[in-house]
């Protein structure tokens, strides 16, 4: 017997799901090509990576850079083309949600799941931002779809091909974001919980899946091996289990509350209620069990991470896709159609408002949400301030900034003027060694440090920066207003003769900085 139920489907459901996806994608494309919001510096970082294709980068696997390279090769380097792949990946993920739900339940469940997923608050943001979540969710969905199809297939040859497809999709998910490990955890949980799932795998199909995944992932593993496993180390460092206050109930509570905002209040409530009902009854259908195995681990693991240290709201994103299908199936099974309609209507309203605010940020300002958009504002003006000063300084050998956000935003928004000026953009290092991609790839060195325009975000560590030069002069302070309440301040001076001060062998800081202050806190860029 198949370990999951196969239900009949109708062409009308598929057409409706495709029409829904096309409508959402069209609305997002209008927003992408209409918004005045600038690239967030992390997006500018990914754009800069895409200028030099590789199998890995300092903090992320390569998929996001490859996707940006593809879209900008078609349309150019404008913000909308940098972000375009996110919109397309989420369109694909919405269709995949329908296909998985249709296989596990029926077409009506697939359509409901596609609507809940496509209108999910977290997906609205993910579809309009160049980041790793959109490709992760798309390839994660493909891997789950291949896994479900593998379980439902009895033909040996087809099963082998689906196993290869599962492994390849899993490898591509890992190339998008290492949170794809939750698929492996979900697979292990399902195999432990379901004897029928275990019987569906044979040594040849298991070997084929592992070989396909390893083949796709091998270039990235090789890149990491030749770069000190930089991406793995950065991912581990994000857990922040050292140097911070551990065991924080407030952080765990904040994370759990954030899930109602990211997943949607009604779907999240339904998910919690469904888990509670299943635990009380101690009974699950095979389809429910499969989806729970892929949904619960990310939520539980990241909640524990938040309690131990901290966690961002999107770190549990691997749960959203399968969780949406489970919620749709439960609401229909409970005959809670009013709740389902309310969930879709509420999320539709939020999605419409979000798109309107992206197109016209003044709308967000009027309702008091300007703070949520300030990080996507003012970077082109900031780059202009820096480069206006640079063009007034004859004989510059470099421009150096002390903040990675300043580095990437200046690299993107000042790309044409930097090329005209003909001097390198560099990063000043506070510590003995680099701590991010900008400091790794473009550190300020004595070789380019003869006459440098130094740029300090909010005056941070300006004294230490000046101490690294034989002489400094021409202090200038500039500001960029982001909205009526927030502004970004930068301080600039010229340094002559870059001779870095000795760093403390223990803390890695300049000798002038007390060791007790290590590691230093960087300012939070506005």
Short mmCIF file of C-alpha atoms in Angstrom, two decimals:
data_model
loop_
_atom_site.label_atom_id
_atom_site.label_comp_id
_atom_site.label_asym_id
_atom_site.label_seq_id
_atom_site.Cartn_x
_atom_site.Cartn_y
_atom_site.Cartn_z
CA UNK A 1 0.00 0.00 0.00
CA UNK A 2 1.22 3.49 -0.74
CA UNK A 3 2.35 5.35 2.39
CA UNK A 4 0.42 8.46 1.33
CA UNK A 5 -3.03 8.79 -0.12
CA UNK A 6 -3.44 9.73 -3.76
CA UNK A 7 -6.64 11.63 -4.49
CA UNK A 8 -8.23 12.50 -7.80
CA UNK A 9 -7.62 15.96 -9.19
CA UNK A 10 -9.45 18.20 -11.57
CA UNK A 11 -8.12 20.45 -14.29
CA UNK A 12 -10.20 23.32 -12.92
CA UNK A 13 -8.22 23.32 -9.68
CA UNK A 14 -4.93 23.45 -11.56
CA UNK A 15 -6.14 26.28 -13.79
CA UNK A 16 -7.34 28.20 -10.74
CA UNK A 17 -4.00 27.73 -8.99
CA UNK A 18 -2.11 28.88 -12.08
CA UNK A 19 -4.37 31.92 -12.47
CA UNK A 20 -3.87 32.81 -8.80
CA UNK A 21 -0.11 32.49 -9.19
CA UNK A 22 -0.05 34.56 -12.37
CA UNK A 23 -2.18 37.29 -10.77
CA UNK A 24 0.07 37.48 -7.70
CA UNK A 25 3.19 37.47 -9.86
CA UNK A 26 1.83 40.24 -12.08
CA UNK A 27 1.04 42.40 -9.04
CA UNK A 28 4.51 41.79 -7.63
CA UNK A 29 6.15 42.66 -10.95
CA UNK A 30 4.26 45.96 -10.98
CA UNK A 31 5.53 46.66 -7.47
CA UNK A 32 9.10 45.64 -8.34
CA UNK A 33 9.30 47.92 -11.36
CA UNK A 34 7.45 50.81 -9.70
CA UNK A 35 8.92 51.05 -6.21
CA UNK A 36 11.29 53.88 -5.33
CA UNK A 37 12.78 51.77 -2.52
CA UNK A 38 16.49 51.13 -2.96
CA UNK A 39 18.45 47.95 -2.52
CA UNK A 40 19.04 46.95 1.06
CA UNK A 41 22.83 46.60 1.48
CA UNK A 42 22.63 42.81 1.74
CA UNK A 43 20.95 42.84 -1.67
CA UNK A 44 23.77 45.07 -2.97
CA UNK A 45 26.22 42.54 -1.53
CA UNK A 46 24.60 39.71 -3.49
CA UNK A 47 24.66 41.86 -6.62
CA UNK A 48 28.39 42.42 -6.15
CA UNK A 49 28.92 38.68 -5.76
CA UNK A 50 27.06 38.12 -9.03
CA UNK A 51 29.69 40.16 -10.88
CA UNK A 52 32.15 37.31 -10.22
CA UNK A 53 30.47 33.92 -10.43
CA UNK A 54 31.80 31.28 -8.08
CA UNK A 55 30.71 28.10 -6.32
CA UNK A 56 30.55 29.81 -2.92
CA UNK A 57 30.83 33.09 -1.07
CA UNK A 58 31.79 34.24 2.40
CA UNK A 59 28.38 34.07 4.09
CA UNK A 60 26.03 32.27 1.68
CA UNK A 61 25.96 29.47 -0.89
CA UNK A 62 26.08 30.61 -4.53
CA UNK A 63 22.47 30.29 -5.78
CA UNK A 64 21.46 33.87 -4.98
CA UNK A 65 24.45 35.27 -6.89
CA UNK A 66 23.78 32.97 -9.86
CA UNK A 67 20.13 34.04 -9.99
CA UNK A 68 21.00 37.75 -9.90
CA UNK A 69 23.60 37.22 -12.62
CA UNK A 70 20.93 35.61 -14.82
CA UNK A 71 18.30 38.32 -14.40
CA UNK A 72 20.69 41.26 -14.66
CA UNK A 73 22.24 39.72 -17.77
CA UNK A 74 18.81 40.07 -19.35
CA UNK A 75 17.67 43.47 -18.08
CA UNK A 76 20.62 45.31 -16.58
CA UNK A 77 21.61 46.24 -13.05
CA UNK A 78 18.57 48.26 -11.95
CA UNK A 79 17.02 47.29 -8.61
CA UNK A 80 14.03 45.49 -10.13
CA UNK A 81 16.23 43.18 -12.19
CA UNK A 82 18.40 42.41 -9.15
CA UNK A 83 15.26 41.33 -7.28
CA UNK A 84 13.38 39.66 -10.12
CA UNK A 85 14.44 36.09 -9.38
CA UNK A 86 12.82 36.23 -5.92
CA UNK A 87 9.45 36.93 -7.53
CA UNK A 88 9.88 34.07 -9.99
CA UNK A 89 11.09 31.59 -7.38
CA UNK A 90 8.08 32.31 -5.17
CA UNK A 91 5.74 31.91 -8.15
CA UNK A 92 7.28 28.50 -8.74
CA UNK A 93 6.99 27.62 -5.04
CA UNK A 94 3.27 28.47 -5.05
CA UNK A 95 2.65 26.08 -7.93
CA UNK A 96 4.72 23.39 -6.19
CA UNK A 97 2.61 23.81 -3.03
CA UNK A 98 -0.49 23.10 -5.11
CA UNK A 99 1.07 20.02 -6.69
CA UNK A 100 2.20 18.55 -3.36
CA UNK A 101 -1.18 19.17 -1.71
CA UNK A 102 -3.04 17.72 -4.70
CA UNK A 103 -0.96 14.54 -4.54
CA UNK A 104 -1.39 14.14 -0.79
CA UNK A 105 -5.05 15.18 -0.55
CA UNK A 106 -7.05 16.59 -3.46
CA UNK A 107 -7.30 19.54 -5.81
CA UNK A 108 -9.42 21.64 -3.44
CA UNK A 109 -6.78 21.32 -0.73
CA UNK A 110 -4.12 22.18 -3.27
CA UNK A 111 -5.93 25.36 -4.28
CA UNK A 112 -6.49 26.40 -0.66
CA UNK A 113 -2.84 25.71 0.19
CA UNK A 114 -1.63 27.68 -2.83
CA UNK A 115 -3.80 30.64 -1.79
CA UNK A 116 -2.57 30.54 1.82
CA UNK A 117 1.04 30.21 0.72
CA UNK A 118 0.92 32.81 -2.04
CA UNK A 119 -0.69 35.35 0.30
CA UNK A 120 1.43 34.51 3.34
CA UNK A 121 2.91 37.72 4.86
CA UNK A 122 6.41 36.31 4.90
CA UNK A 123 6.15 35.28 1.25
CA UNK A 124 5.12 38.81 0.24
CA UNK A 125 8.40 40.17 1.56
CA UNK A 126 10.44 37.23 0.27
CA UNK A 127 9.05 37.66 -3.26
CA UNK A 128 10.26 41.27 -3.48
CA UNK A 129 13.71 41.01 -1.88
CA UNK A 130 16.89 39.52 -3.32
CA UNK A 131 17.66 36.99 -0.59
CA UNK A 132 18.21 33.28 -0.07
CA UNK A 133 14.75 32.32 1.22
CA UNK A 134 12.89 32.36 -2.12
CA UNK A 135 15.20 29.91 -3.94
CA UNK A 136 15.42 27.77 -0.80
CA UNK A 137 11.64 27.40 -0.59
CA UNK A 138 11.31 26.65 -4.31
CA UNK A 139 13.91 23.88 -4.34
CA UNK A 140 12.76 22.61 -0.93
CA UNK A 141 9.28 22.30 -2.42
CA UNK A 142 10.63 20.42 -5.42
CA UNK A 143 12.45 18.00 -3.15
CA UNK A 144 9.29 17.31 -1.11
CA UNK A 145 7.27 16.89 -4.31
CA UNK A 146 9.79 14.36 -5.65
CA UNK A 147 9.78 12.57 -2.30
CA UNK A 148 5.99 12.30 -2.23
CA UNK A 149 5.90 11.10 -5.84
CA UNK A 150 8.59 8.54 -5.01
CA UNK A 151 6.48 7.16 -2.16
CA UNK A 152 3.40 6.93 -4.36
CA UNK A 153 5.15 5.17 -7.26
CA UNK A 154 5.37 1.40 -7.57
CA UNK A 155 7.29 1.23 -10.85
CA UNK A 156 10.96 0.53 -10.01
CA UNK A 157 12.44 2.54 -12.87
CA UNK A 158 10.27 5.56 -12.14
CA UNK A 159 11.14 5.32 -8.45
CA UNK A 160 14.83 5.42 -9.31
CA UNK A 161 14.37 8.53 -11.46
CA UNK A 162 12.34 10.24 -8.72
CA UNK A 163 15.04 9.41 -6.17
CA UNK A 164 17.58 11.12 -8.43
CA UNK A 165 15.22 14.09 -8.75
CA UNK A 166 14.81 14.26 -4.98
CA UNK A 167 18.57 14.26 -4.45
CA UNK A 168 19.20 16.87 -7.15
CA UNK A 169 16.48 19.19 -5.78
CA UNK A 170 17.89 18.77 -2.27
CA UNK A 171 21.35 19.66 -3.55
CA UNK A 172 19.98 22.81 -5.20
CA UNK A 173 18.21 23.71 -1.95
CA UNK A 174 21.56 23.45 -0.14
CA UNK A 175 23.12 25.69 -2.81
CA UNK A 176 20.42 28.23 -1.93
CA UNK A 177 20.69 28.16 1.86
CA UNK A 178 22.10 25.67 4.33
CA UNK A 179 18.73 25.65 6.12
CA UNK A 180 17.99 22.90 3.58
CA UNK A 181 19.35 20.62 6.29
CA UNK A 182 15.81 20.68 7.69
CA UNK A 183 14.75 18.58 4.70
CA UNK A 184 17.27 15.95 5.76
CA UNK A 185 15.99 16.12 9.34
CA UNK A 186 12.39 15.86 8.12
CA UNK A 187 13.27 12.89 5.92
CA UNK A 188 14.96 11.12 8.84
CA UNK A 189 11.97 11.82 11.09
CA UNK A 190 9.54 10.46 8.51
CA UNK A 191 11.56 7.31 7.91
CA UNK A 192 11.68 6.69 11.65
CA UNK A 193 7.95 7.27 12.06
CA UNK A 194 6.64 5.41 9.01
CA UNK A 195 7.36 1.78 8.21
CA UNK A 196 5.67 2.21 4.84
CA UNK A 197 8.05 5.06 4.01
CA UNK A 198 11.01 2.85 4.90
CA UNK A 199 9.72 0.09 2.62
CA UNK A 200 9.49 2.54 -0.28
CA UNK A 201 13.27 2.94 -0.33
CA UNK A 202 15.71 0.34 -1.55
CA UNK A 203 19.52 0.44 -1.47
CA UNK A 204 19.70 1.43 -5.18
CA UNK A 205 17.20 4.31 -4.83
CA UNK A 206 18.80 5.56 -1.60
CA UNK A 207 22.24 5.45 -3.24
CA UNK A 208 20.92 7.27 -6.32
CA UNK A 209 19.40 10.05 -4.18
CA UNK A 210 22.58 10.51 -2.16
CA UNK A 211 24.80 10.47 -5.25
CA UNK A 212 22.62 13.07 -7.00
CA UNK A 213 22.66 15.36 -3.96
CA UNK A 214 26.40 14.95 -3.51
CA UNK A 215 27.07 15.65 -7.19
CA UNK A 216 25.14 18.93 -7.10
CA UNK A 217 26.68 20.02 -3.81
CA UNK A 218 30.25 18.90 -4.51
CA UNK A 219 31.51 22.15 -6.15
CA UNK A 220 30.33 24.18 -3.16
CA UNK A 221 31.96 21.77 -0.73
CA UNK A 222 35.18 22.00 -2.73
CA UNK A 223 35.00 25.81 -2.67
CA UNK A 224 34.54 25.79 1.10
CA UNK A 225 37.43 23.38 1.54
CA UNK A 226 39.74 25.79 -0.32
CA UNK A 227 38.43 28.83 1.58
CA UNK A 228 38.69 27.62 5.15
CA UNK A 229 35.03 26.57 5.20
CA UNK A 230 34.14 30.26 5.43
CA UNK A 231 30.42 29.84 4.68
CA UNK A 232 30.01 27.06 7.22
CA UNK A 233 31.82 29.10 9.87
CA UNK A 234 29.66 32.15 9.19
CA UNK A 235 26.48 30.04 9.41
CA UNK A 236 27.62 28.57 12.72
CA UNK A 237 28.57 32.01 14.03
CA UNK A 238 25.03 33.24 13.37
CA UNK A 239 23.85 30.92 16.14
CA UNK A 240 25.76 33.23 18.55
CA UNK A 241 26.12 30.72 21.38
CA UNK A 242 29.10 32.60 22.81
CA UNK A 243 29.65 36.17 23.88
CA UNK A 244 25.95 36.83 24.55
CA UNK A 245 23.48 36.26 27.36
CA UNK A 246 22.25 32.70 27.01
CA UNK A 247 18.87 31.18 27.88
CA UNK A 248 16.56 34.07 27.14
CA UNK A 249 12.83 33.51 27.51
CA UNK A 250 12.11 36.92 26.03
CA UNK A 251 13.92 36.05 22.80
CA UNK A 252 12.03 32.77 22.50
CA UNK A 253 8.73 34.55 23.15
CA UNK A 254 9.52 37.24 20.60
CA UNK A 255 10.36 34.61 18.00
CA UNK A 256 7.14 32.67 18.58
CA UNK A 257 5.04 35.83 18.35
CA UNK A 258 6.84 36.77 15.13
CA UNK A 259 5.70 33.50 13.55
CA UNK A 260 2.08 34.67 13.75
CA UNK A 261 3.12 37.68 11.71
CA UNK A 262 5.24 35.76 9.20
CA UNK A 263 2.99 32.70 8.75
CA UNK A 264 -0.29 34.51 9.32
CA UNK A 265 -2.29 34.61 12.58
CA UNK A 266 -5.08 32.20 11.54
CA UNK A 267 -2.79 29.63 9.82
CA UNK A 268 -0.40 29.69 12.77
CA UNK A 269 -3.28 29.24 15.20
CA UNK A 270 -4.64 26.38 13.09
CA UNK A 271 -1.22 24.73 12.98
CA UNK A 272 -0.90 24.86 16.77
CA UNK A 273 -4.47 23.59 17.24
CA UNK A 274 -3.92 20.77 14.76
CA UNK A 275 -0.75 19.61 16.48
CA UNK A 276 -2.57 19.68 19.80
CA UNK A 277 -5.50 17.65 18.44
CA UNK A 278 -3.16 15.11 16.86
CA UNK A 279 -1.23 14.74 20.11
CA UNK A 280 -4.43 14.24 22.09
CA UNK A 281 -5.86 11.67 19.68
CA UNK A 282 -2.50 10.02 18.99
CA UNK A 283 -3.62 9.41 15.45
CA UNK A 284 -2.45 10.88 12.16
CA UNK A 285 -3.08 10.08 8.54
CA UNK A 286 -0.01 9.13 6.53
CA UNK A 287 -0.16 12.42 4.63
CA UNK A 288 -0.44 14.47 7.83
CA UNK A 289 2.47 12.56 9.36
CA UNK A 290 4.68 13.25 6.33
CA UNK A 291 3.98 16.97 6.41
CA UNK A 292 4.43 17.22 10.17
CA UNK A 293 7.84 15.59 9.89
CA UNK A 294 8.96 18.38 7.54
CA UNK A 295 7.14 21.20 9.37
CA UNK A 296 7.83 20.76 13.07
CA UNK A 297 11.67 20.38 13.14
CA UNK A 298 12.44 23.92 11.84
CA UNK A 299 9.93 25.50 14.23
CA UNK A 300 11.11 23.53 17.25
CA UNK A 301 14.83 23.82 16.54
CA UNK A 302 14.72 27.56 15.87
CA UNK A 303 12.57 28.13 18.97
CA UNK A 304 15.24 26.37 21.04
CA UNK A 305 17.89 28.46 19.26
CA UNK A 306 15.96 31.62 20.14
CA UNK A 307 15.78 30.53 23.78
CA UNK A 308 19.48 29.70 23.94
CA UNK A 309 20.61 32.85 22.14
CA UNK A 310 18.61 34.59 19.41
CA UNK A 311 16.80 33.88 16.14
CA UNK A 312 15.46 35.90 13.25
CA UNK A 313 11.81 35.45 12.28
CA UNK A 314 12.67 33.91 8.89
CA UNK A 315 15.04 31.25 10.24
CA UNK A 316 12.12 28.83 10.47
CA UNK A 317 11.18 29.51 6.84
CA UNK A 318 11.76 25.89 5.85
CA UNK A 319 8.54 25.05 7.76
CA UNK A 320 6.30 27.47 5.87
CA UNK A 321 5.79 25.52 2.66
CA UNK A 322 4.75 22.16 4.10
CA UNK A 323 3.05 23.85 7.05
CA UNK A 324 0.73 25.73 4.73
CA UNK A 325 -0.41 22.50 3.07
CA UNK A 326 -1.08 20.92 6.45
CA UNK A 327 -3.13 23.93 7.62
CA UNK A 328 -5.21 23.92 4.41
CA UNK A 329 -5.91 20.19 4.77
CA UNK A 330 -6.91 20.52 8.44
CA UNK A 331 -9.20 23.51 7.93
CA UNK A 332 -11.03 21.71 5.12
CA UNK A 333 -11.23 18.47 7.11
CA UNK A 334 -12.61 20.34 10.13
CA UNK A 335 -15.16 21.96 7.82
CA UNK A 336 -13.83 25.29 9.05
CA UNK A 337 -14.36 26.98 5.70
CA UNK A 338 -15.21 30.28 7.35
CA UNK A 339 -11.83 30.27 9.06
CA UNK A 340 -10.14 29.37 5.79
CA UNK A 341 -11.93 32.17 3.96
CA UNK A 342 -11.10 34.57 6.80
CA UNK A 343 -7.44 33.56 6.64
CA UNK A 344 -7.26 34.06 2.88
CA UNK A 345 -9.15 37.37 3.09
CA UNK A 346 -6.98 38.71 5.91
CA UNK A 347 -3.76 37.70 4.22
CA UNK A 348 -5.04 39.08 0.93
CA UNK A 349 -5.69 42.44 2.59
CA UNK A 350 -2.22 42.45 4.15
CA UNK A 351 -0.66 41.50 0.80
CA UNK A 352 -2.51 44.31 -0.99
CA UNK A 353 -1.45 46.87 1.61
CA UNK A 354 2.14 45.66 1.47
CA UNK A 355 2.30 45.96 -2.30
CA UNK A 356 0.72 49.41 -2.13
CA UNK A 357 3.28 50.50 0.46
CA UNK A 358 6.12 49.19 -1.69
CA UNK A 359 4.83 51.14 -4.68
CA UNK A 360 4.17 54.26 -2.57
CA UNK A 361 6.27 54.26 0.65
CA UNK A 362 4.48 57.45 1.72
CA UNK A 363 1.53 55.20 2.54
CA UNK A 364 3.65 53.31 5.06
CA UNK A 365 4.90 56.62 6.47
CA UNK A 366 1.34 57.84 7.02
CA UNK A 367 0.36 54.81 9.09
CA UNK A 368 3.52 54.91 11.20
CA UNK A 369 5.46 52.14 9.46
CA UNK A 370 8.30 54.28 8.10
CA UNK A 371 10.76 52.55 10.44
CA UNK A 372 10.24 49.28 8.56
CA UNK A 373 11.39 50.82 5.28
CA UNK A 374 14.28 53.00 6.39
CA UNK A 375 16.91 50.40 5.58
CA UNK A 376 15.92 50.55 1.92
CA UNK A 377 16.24 54.33 1.69
CA UNK A 378 18.97 56.88 1.25
CA UNK A 379 21.81 54.64 0.07
CA UNK A 380 22.22 56.34 -3.32
CA UNK A 381 22.40 59.72 -1.58
CA UNK A 382 24.92 58.32 0.88
CA UNK A 383 27.07 57.04 -2.00
CA UNK A 384 26.80 60.46 -3.66
CA UNK A 385 28.00 62.20 -0.48
CA UNK A 386 31.05 59.97 -0.36
CA UNK A 387 31.86 60.26 -4.05
CA UNK A 388 31.25 64.02 -4.17
CA UNK A 389 33.96 64.35 -1.53
CA UNK A 390 36.18 61.87 -3.37
CA UNK A 391 36.01 63.88 -6.58
CA UNK A 392 37.13 66.97 -4.65
CA UNK A 393 40.25 65.18 -3.39
CA UNK A 394 42.99 64.99 -6.04
CA UNK A 395 45.43 62.12 -5.89
CA UNK A 396 43.34 59.63 -3.94
CA UNK A 397 44.70 56.09 -3.83
CA UNK A 398 41.58 54.53 -2.25
CA UNK A 399 38.24 55.10 -0.58
CA UNK A 400 37.84 53.08 2.60
CA UNK A 401 34.73 52.57 4.75
CA UNK A 402 34.37 51.00 8.18
CA UNK A 403 30.99 49.34 7.71
CA UNK A 404 30.01 46.54 5.33
CA UNK A 405 26.65 48.17 4.58
CA UNK A 406 28.44 51.32 3.45
CA UNK A 407 30.80 49.21 1.37
CA UNK A 408 28.11 47.33 -0.55
CA UNK A 409 25.74 50.25 -1.02
CA UNK A 410 28.59 52.43 -2.28
CA UNK A 411 29.78 49.64 -4.58
CA UNK A 412 26.29 49.39 -6.10
CA UNK A 413 25.05 52.97 -6.18
CA UNK A 414 28.46 54.43 -6.89
CA UNK A 415 29.48 51.86 -9.49
CA UNK A 416 29.61 54.26 -12.42
CA UNK A 417 31.32 57.08 -10.55
CA UNK A 418 33.82 54.70 -8.96
CA UNK A 419 34.76 53.47 -12.42
CA UNK A 420 35.14 57.08 -13.57
CA UNK A 421 37.22 57.99 -10.52
CA UNK A 422 39.46 54.96 -11.00
CA UNK A 423 40.31 54.28 -7.34
CA UNK A 424 39.50 51.11 -5.38
CA UNK A 425 36.82 50.87 -2.72
CA UNK A 426 38.20 49.19 0.39
CA UNK A 427 37.23 48.16 3.93
CA UNK A 428 39.09 49.37 7.01
CA UNK A 429 39.66 46.53 9.47
CA UNK A 430 39.25 47.18 13.17
CA UNK A 431 40.30 43.67 14.12
CA UNK A 432 43.45 41.79 13.18
CA UNK A 433 41.60 39.70 10.59
CA UNK A 434 38.53 40.09 8.36
CA UNK A 435 35.05 39.42 9.71
CA UNK A 436 32.94 39.65 6.57
CA UNK A 437 33.14 39.36 2.79
CA UNK A 438 33.96 43.04 2.25
CA UNK A 439 36.90 42.90 4.64
CA UNK A 440 38.05 39.62 3.13
CA UNK A 441 37.87 40.67 -0.51
CA UNK A 442 38.87 44.34 -0.32
CA UNK A 443 40.85 45.20 2.82
CA UNK A 444 42.63 48.54 3.11
CA UNK A 445 46.36 47.84 2.92
CA UNK A 446 49.50 50.01 2.94
CA UNK A 447 49.88 49.32 -0.79
CA UNK A 448 46.80 51.45 -1.54
CA UNK A 449 46.95 53.55 1.60
CA UNK A 450 49.00 56.54 0.43
CA UNK A 451 46.14 59.06 0.29
CA UNK A 452 42.79 57.65 1.41
CA UNK A 453 39.33 59.07 1.83
CA UNK A 454 38.17 57.44 5.07
CA UNK A 455 34.45 57.09 5.76
CA UNK A 456 33.08 56.36 9.24
CA UNK A 457 29.46 55.37 9.78
CA UNK A 458 28.00 57.57 12.55
CA UNK A 459 31.54 58.46 13.64
CA UNK A 460 32.09 54.86 14.79
CA UNK A 461 35.78 54.20 15.63
CA UNK A 462 36.91 57.35 13.85
CA UNK A 463 39.69 57.83 16.43
CA UNK A 464 41.09 54.36 15.76
CA UNK A 465 40.84 54.97 12.02
CA UNK A 466 42.84 58.20 12.28
CA UNK A 467 45.43 56.48 14.46
CA UNK A 468 46.19 54.10 11.58
CA UNK A 469 47.59 56.99 9.47
CA UNK A 470 50.71 59.11 9.69
CA UNK A 471 48.50 62.18 9.25
CA UNK A 472 44.81 62.99 8.78
CA UNK A 473 42.89 66.11 7.86
CA UNK A 474 39.71 67.58 6.42
CA UNK A 475 37.02 66.19 8.72
CA UNK A 476 33.57 66.53 7.14
CA UNK A 477 30.23 65.38 8.54
CA UNK A 478 27.30 64.66 6.23
CA UNK A 479 23.74 63.45 6.77
CA UNK A 480 21.02 61.86 4.69
CA UNK A 481 17.41 62.05 5.84
CA UNK A 482 15.60 58.71 5.47
CA UNK A 483 12.20 60.04 6.55
CA UNK A 484 10.95 62.77 8.85
CA UNK A 485 12.41 61.13 11.95
CA UNK A 486 15.47 59.15 10.87
CA UNK A 487 18.73 60.18 9.27
CA UNK A 488 22.03 58.52 8.43
CA UNK A 489 25.23 60.33 9.40
CA UNK A 490 28.69 59.73 8.00
CA UNK A 491 32.02 61.30 8.91
CA UNK A 492 34.80 61.64 6.32
CA UNK A 493 38.45 62.64 6.47
CA UNK A 494 41.57 62.06 4.41
CA UNK A 495 44.39 59.95 5.70
CA UNK A 496 47.97 60.03 4.48
CA UNK A 497 50.34 57.11 4.89
CA UNK A 498 48.34 54.13 6.07
CA UNK A 499 50.33 52.34 8.78
CA UNK A 500 47.95 50.18 10.82
CA UNK A 501 48.46 50.39 14.57
CA UNK A 502 49.59 47.13 16.18
CA UNK A 503 46.67 44.88 17.16
CA UNK A 504 46.49 43.21 20.53
CA UNK A 505 47.49 39.53 20.12
CA UNK A 506 44.63 38.40 22.37
CA UNK A 507 41.69 40.64 21.45
CA UNK A 508 42.80 41.45 17.90
CA UNK A 509 41.90 45.11 18.49
CA UNK A 510 44.15 48.13 18.03
CA UNK A 511 46.32 48.62 21.08
CA UNK A 512 44.47 51.88 21.79
CA UNK A 513 41.19 50.00 22.29
CA UNK A 514 40.67 48.40 25.73
CA UNK A 515 40.52 44.62 25.52
CA UNK A 516 37.36 44.69 27.62
CA UNK A 517 35.54 46.21 24.70
CA UNK A 518 36.18 43.21 22.42
CA UNK A 519 34.45 42.16 20.33
CA UNK A 520 33.46 45.67 19.35
CA UNK A 521 29.87 46.46 18.57
CA UNK A 522 29.27 47.73 15.08
CA UNK A 523 26.55 50.33 14.66
CA UNK A 524 23.23 49.17 13.32
CA UNK A 525 22.92 50.82 9.90
CA UNK A 526 19.74 52.79 9.31
#
